[in-house]
mmCIF file of C-alpha atoms in Angstrom:
data_model
loop_
_atom_site.group_PDB
_atom_site.id
_atom_site.type_symbol
_atom_site.label_atom_id
_atom_site.label_comp_id
_atom_site.label_asym_id
_atom_site.label_seq_id
_atom_site.Cartn_x
_atom_site.Cartn_y
_atom_site.Cartn_z
ATOM 1 C CA UNK A 25 151.807 -30.867 108.146
ATOM 2 C CA UNK A 26 153.030 -30.086 104.643
ATOM 3 C CA UNK A 27 150.717 -30.737 101.725
ATOM 4 C CA UNK A 28 152.294 -32.651 98.845
ATOM 5 C CA UNK A 29 151.002 -31.689 95.438
ATOM 6 C CA UNK A 30 151.408 -33.931 92.404
ATOM 7 C CA UNK A 31 152.396 -31.994 89.286
ATOM 8 C CA UNK A 32 150.923 -33.030 85.946
ATOM 9 C CA UNK A 33 153.145 -33.722 82.946
ATOM 10 C CA UNK A 34 154.304 -30.820 80.849
ATOM 11 C CA UNK A 35 153.627 -30.079 77.210
ATOM 12 C CA UNK A 36 156.009 -28.297 74.863
ATOM 13 C CA UNK A 37 154.623 -25.339 72.952
ATOM 14 C CA UNK A 38 156.437 -22.808 70.811
ATOM 15 C CA UNK A 39 156.412 -19.188 71.887
ATOM 16 C CA UNK A 40 156.269 -16.148 69.622
ATOM 17 C CA UNK A 41 160.041 -16.056 69.318
ATOM 18 C CA UNK A 42 160.365 -19.833 68.700
ATOM 19 C CA UNK A 43 161.586 -20.456 72.237
ATOM 20 C CA UNK A 44 160.262 -23.655 73.769
ATOM 21 C CA UNK A 45 157.871 -23.209 76.657
ATOM 22 C CA UNK A 46 156.684 -26.058 78.910
ATOM 23 C CA UNK A 47 153.036 -26.009 79.888
ATOM 24 C CA UNK A 48 151.235 -28.293 82.320
ATOM 25 C CA UNK A 49 148.710 -30.751 80.953
ATOM 26 C CA UNK A 50 146.184 -32.513 83.171
ATOM 27 C CA UNK A 51 146.900 -36.252 82.703
ATOM 28 C CA UNK A 52 143.258 -37.140 83.353
ATOM 29 C CA UNK A 53 142.388 -35.327 80.101
ATOM 30 C CA UNK A 54 144.845 -37.407 78.066
ATOM 31 C CA UNK A 55 143.034 -40.337 76.501
ATOM 32 C CA UNK A 56 144.491 -43.208 74.546
ATOM 33 C CA UNK A 57 143.185 -45.932 72.272
ATOM 34 C CA UNK A 58 144.624 -49.431 72.630
ATOM 35 C CA UNK A 59 142.889 -51.505 69.962
ATOM 36 C CA UNK A 60 139.392 -52.464 71.065
ATOM 37 C CA UNK A 61 140.318 -52.844 74.722
ATOM 38 C CA UNK A 62 138.412 -50.977 77.399
ATOM 39 C CA UNK A 63 139.220 -50.219 81.050
ATOM 40 C CA UNK A 64 142.935 -50.833 80.678
ATOM 41 C CA UNK A 65 145.348 -49.466 83.226
ATOM 42 C CA UNK A 66 147.364 -46.844 81.318
ATOM 43 C CA UNK A 67 150.065 -44.546 82.680
ATOM 44 C CA UNK A 68 152.090 -41.770 81.067
ATOM 45 C CA UNK A 69 155.837 -42.376 81.162
ATOM 46 C CA UNK A 70 157.517 -39.833 83.404
ATOM 47 C CA UNK A 71 160.835 -40.182 81.557
ATOM 48 C CA UNK A 72 159.610 -38.693 78.260
ATOM 49 C CA UNK A 73 156.174 -37.188 79.165
ATOM 50 C CA UNK A 74 154.415 -37.737 75.824
ATOM 51 C CA UNK A 75 151.870 -35.097 74.846
ATOM 52 C CA UNK A 76 149.102 -35.081 72.247
ATOM 53 C CA UNK A 77 150.670 -35.093 68.799
ATOM 54 C CA UNK A 78 153.811 -37.018 69.801
ATOM 55 C CA UNK A 79 154.349 -40.400 68.181
ATOM 56 C CA UNK A 80 153.711 -42.890 70.966
ATOM 57 C CA UNK A 81 153.984 -46.580 71.800
ATOM 58 C CA UNK A 82 152.741 -48.615 74.736
ATOM 59 C CA UNK A 83 155.007 -50.757 76.877
ATOM 60 C CA UNK A 84 153.274 -53.579 78.774
ATOM 61 C CA UNK A 85 154.881 -53.442 82.201
ATOM 62 C CA UNK A 86 154.754 -56.002 84.975
ATOM 63 C CA UNK A 87 152.055 -54.923 87.397
ATOM 64 C CA UNK A 88 151.510 -51.334 86.231
ATOM 65 C CA UNK A 89 149.592 -51.921 83.017
ATOM 66 C CA UNK A 90 150.549 -50.075 79.862
ATOM 67 C CA UNK A 91 153.098 -47.279 80.081
ATOM 68 C CA UNK A 92 152.822 -44.795 77.189
ATOM 69 C CA UNK A 93 156.193 -43.542 75.906
ATOM 70 C CA UNK A 94 157.258 -41.337 73.031
ATOM 71 C CA UNK A 95 158.667 -43.530 70.257
ATOM 72 C CA UNK A 96 161.995 -41.694 70.559
ATOM 73 C CA UNK A 97 162.260 -42.172 74.351
ATOM 74 C CA UNK A 98 165.871 -43.047 75.271
ATOM 75 C CA UNK A 99 164.718 -45.237 78.184
ATOM 76 C CA UNK A 100 162.580 -47.309 75.839
ATOM 77 C CA UNK A 101 165.515 -47.816 73.471
ATOM 78 C CA UNK A 102 167.627 -49.166 76.367
ATOM 79 C CA UNK A 103 165.112 -51.867 77.359
ATOM 80 C CA UNK A 104 166.029 -55.241 75.843
ATOM 81 C CA UNK A 105 162.514 -56.703 75.847
ATOM 82 C CA UNK A 106 160.780 -53.734 74.169
ATOM 83 C CA UNK A 107 159.788 -55.609 70.996
ATOM 84 C CA UNK A 108 158.183 -58.441 72.962
ATOM 85 C CA UNK A 109 156.310 -56.120 75.315
ATOM 86 C CA UNK A 110 155.273 -53.223 73.070
ATOM 87 C CA UNK A 111 151.708 -52.534 71.964
ATOM 88 C CA UNK A 112 150.249 -50.018 69.513
ATOM 89 C CA UNK A 113 148.676 -47.022 71.239
ATOM 90 C CA UNK A 114 146.972 -44.008 69.634
ATOM 91 C CA UNK A 115 145.849 -40.670 70.952
ATOM 92 C CA UNK A 116 142.093 -40.686 71.428
ATOM 93 C CA UNK A 117 140.455 -37.682 69.841
ATOM 94 C CA UNK A 118 138.040 -35.796 72.057
ATOM 95 C CA UNK A 119 135.440 -35.217 69.375
ATOM 96 C CA UNK A 120 134.129 -37.438 66.589
ATOM 97 C CA UNK A 121 135.694 -36.613 63.262
ATOM 98 C CA UNK A 122 134.460 -39.102 60.675
ATOM 99 C CA UNK A 123 131.037 -38.514 59.083
ATOM 100 C CA UNK A 124 129.315 -41.566 57.597
ATOM 101 C CA UNK A 125 125.899 -42.141 55.991
ATOM 102 C CA UNK A 126 123.943 -45.360 55.809
ATOM 103 C CA UNK A 127 120.545 -46.597 54.662
ATOM 104 C CA UNK A 128 118.271 -49.138 56.332
ATOM 105 C CA UNK A 129 115.102 -50.983 55.521
ATOM 106 C CA UNK A 130 113.174 -52.284 58.455
ATOM 107 C CA UNK A 131 109.931 -53.790 59.625
ATOM 108 C CA UNK A 132 107.646 -51.164 61.083
ATOM 109 C CA UNK A 133 108.676 -50.727 64.715
ATOM 110 C CA UNK A 134 108.110 -48.023 67.276
ATOM 111 C CA UNK A 135 111.693 -47.702 68.554
ATOM 112 C CA UNK A 136 113.992 -47.940 65.536
ATOM 113 C CA UNK A 137 115.546 -44.523 66.217
ATOM 114 C CA UNK A 138 116.262 -45.525 69.814
ATOM 115 C CA UNK A 139 117.880 -48.789 68.768
ATOM 116 C CA UNK A 140 120.051 -47.022 66.190
ATOM 117 C CA UNK A 141 121.092 -44.351 68.689
ATOM 118 C CA UNK A 142 121.925 -47.082 71.213
ATOM 119 C CA UNK A 143 124.223 -48.800 68.710
ATOM 120 C CA UNK A 144 125.950 -45.479 68.010
ATOM 121 C CA UNK A 145 126.417 -44.660 71.705
ATOM 122 C CA UNK A 146 127.845 -48.127 72.324
ATOM 123 C CA UNK A 147 130.651 -47.305 69.882
ATOM 124 C CA UNK A 148 131.054 -43.618 70.840
ATOM 125 C CA UNK A 149 129.195 -42.341 67.799
ATOM 126 C CA UNK A 150 126.807 -39.438 67.428
ATOM 127 C CA UNK A 151 123.627 -39.337 65.319
ATOM 128 C CA UNK A 152 123.562 -36.156 63.209
ATOM 129 C CA UNK A 153 120.453 -36.771 61.139
ATOM 130 C CA UNK A 154 117.938 -39.531 60.564
ATOM 131 C CA UNK A 155 114.921 -39.841 58.268
ATOM 132 C CA UNK A 156 112.401 -42.669 58.109
ATOM 133 C CA UNK A 157 109.541 -43.180 55.671
ATOM 134 C CA UNK A 158 106.769 -45.782 55.569
ATOM 135 C CA UNK A 159 106.138 -47.594 52.344
ATOM 136 C CA UNK A 160 102.849 -49.151 51.290
ATOM 137 C CA UNK A 161 103.898 -52.627 52.466
ATOM 138 C CA UNK A 162 104.411 -51.564 56.091
ATOM 139 C CA UNK A 163 108.186 -51.311 55.876
ATOM 140 C CA UNK A 164 110.381 -48.430 56.957
ATOM 141 C CA UNK A 165 113.101 -47.028 54.733
ATOM 142 C CA UNK A 166 115.574 -44.625 56.256
ATOM 143 C CA UNK A 167 118.808 -42.735 55.829
ATOM 144 C CA UNK A 168 121.058 -41.709 58.689
ATOM 145 C CA UNK A 169 124.151 -39.546 59.099
ATOM 146 C CA UNK A 170 126.502 -40.159 62.008
ATOM 147 C CA UNK A 171 129.888 -39.143 63.327
ATOM 148 C CA UNK A 172 132.404 -41.648 64.697
ATOM 149 C CA UNK A 173 136.052 -41.351 65.600
ATOM 150 C CA UNK A 174 137.500 -44.104 63.418
ATOM 151 C CA UNK A 175 136.562 -46.236 60.427
ATOM 152 C CA UNK A 176 136.619 -49.362 62.586
ATOM 153 C CA UNK A 177 134.049 -47.714 64.900
ATOM 154 C CA UNK A 178 131.755 -47.331 61.880
ATOM 155 C CA UNK A 179 132.191 -51.023 61.058
ATOM 156 C CA UNK A 180 131.341 -51.927 64.649
ATOM 157 C CA UNK A 181 128.200 -49.769 64.530
ATOM 158 C CA UNK A 182 127.082 -51.497 61.314
ATOM 159 C CA UNK A 183 127.799 -54.914 62.824
ATOM 160 C CA UNK A 184 125.723 -54.001 65.900
ATOM 161 C CA UNK A 185 122.896 -52.649 63.735
ATOM 162 C CA UNK A 186 122.778 -55.950 61.843
ATOM 163 C CA UNK A 187 121.868 -57.678 65.115
ATOM 164 C CA UNK A 188 118.676 -55.609 65.502
ATOM 165 C CA UNK A 189 115.841 -58.020 64.596
ATOM 166 C CA UNK A 190 113.630 -55.427 62.900
ATOM 167 C CA UNK A 191 116.341 -54.286 60.444
ATOM 168 C CA UNK A 192 116.170 -56.134 57.107
ATOM 169 C CA UNK A 193 119.018 -54.452 55.206
ATOM 170 C CA UNK A 194 121.701 -51.920 55.954
ATOM 171 C CA UNK A 195 124.204 -50.330 53.569
ATOM 172 C CA UNK A 196 126.691 -47.494 53.532
ATOM 173 C CA UNK A 197 125.840 -44.478 51.365
ATOM 174 C CA UNK A 198 128.960 -43.136 49.672
#
């Protein structure tokens, strides 16, 4: 019995002499961002095989979820309903890249760090540094530095932090 092996999409890279070389890219390592949606069914178009760095667009198919195409894909240009069924898609970066600082004042609580870290994890952020100090009135004042992937992720973290009952104020440090 013959074993059938599925080949991953290819990626174009330039060689030393400017010739174009195709290299295989594992599709499971390609990650996309479609607004705030999670757990969406996303496939890579086999006609144009977009790779990280290409300008891309999502096409909402019937039954297969979102198909990610290069914006210059000839097949996409030939589809009449593209405008009605297209959706913005971005490449998801593998590592956080935006560093943000914020200050909080809070009631004295034993798990403020844990609650802040939980809010960051919820929005794929990473806590770099955090400092808390007690004042004479039993309040905590703190500054925190975090990394997130996008500005809107930072806004979501702040919004989540505002729901923590022990936090009195929160503000971005510029």
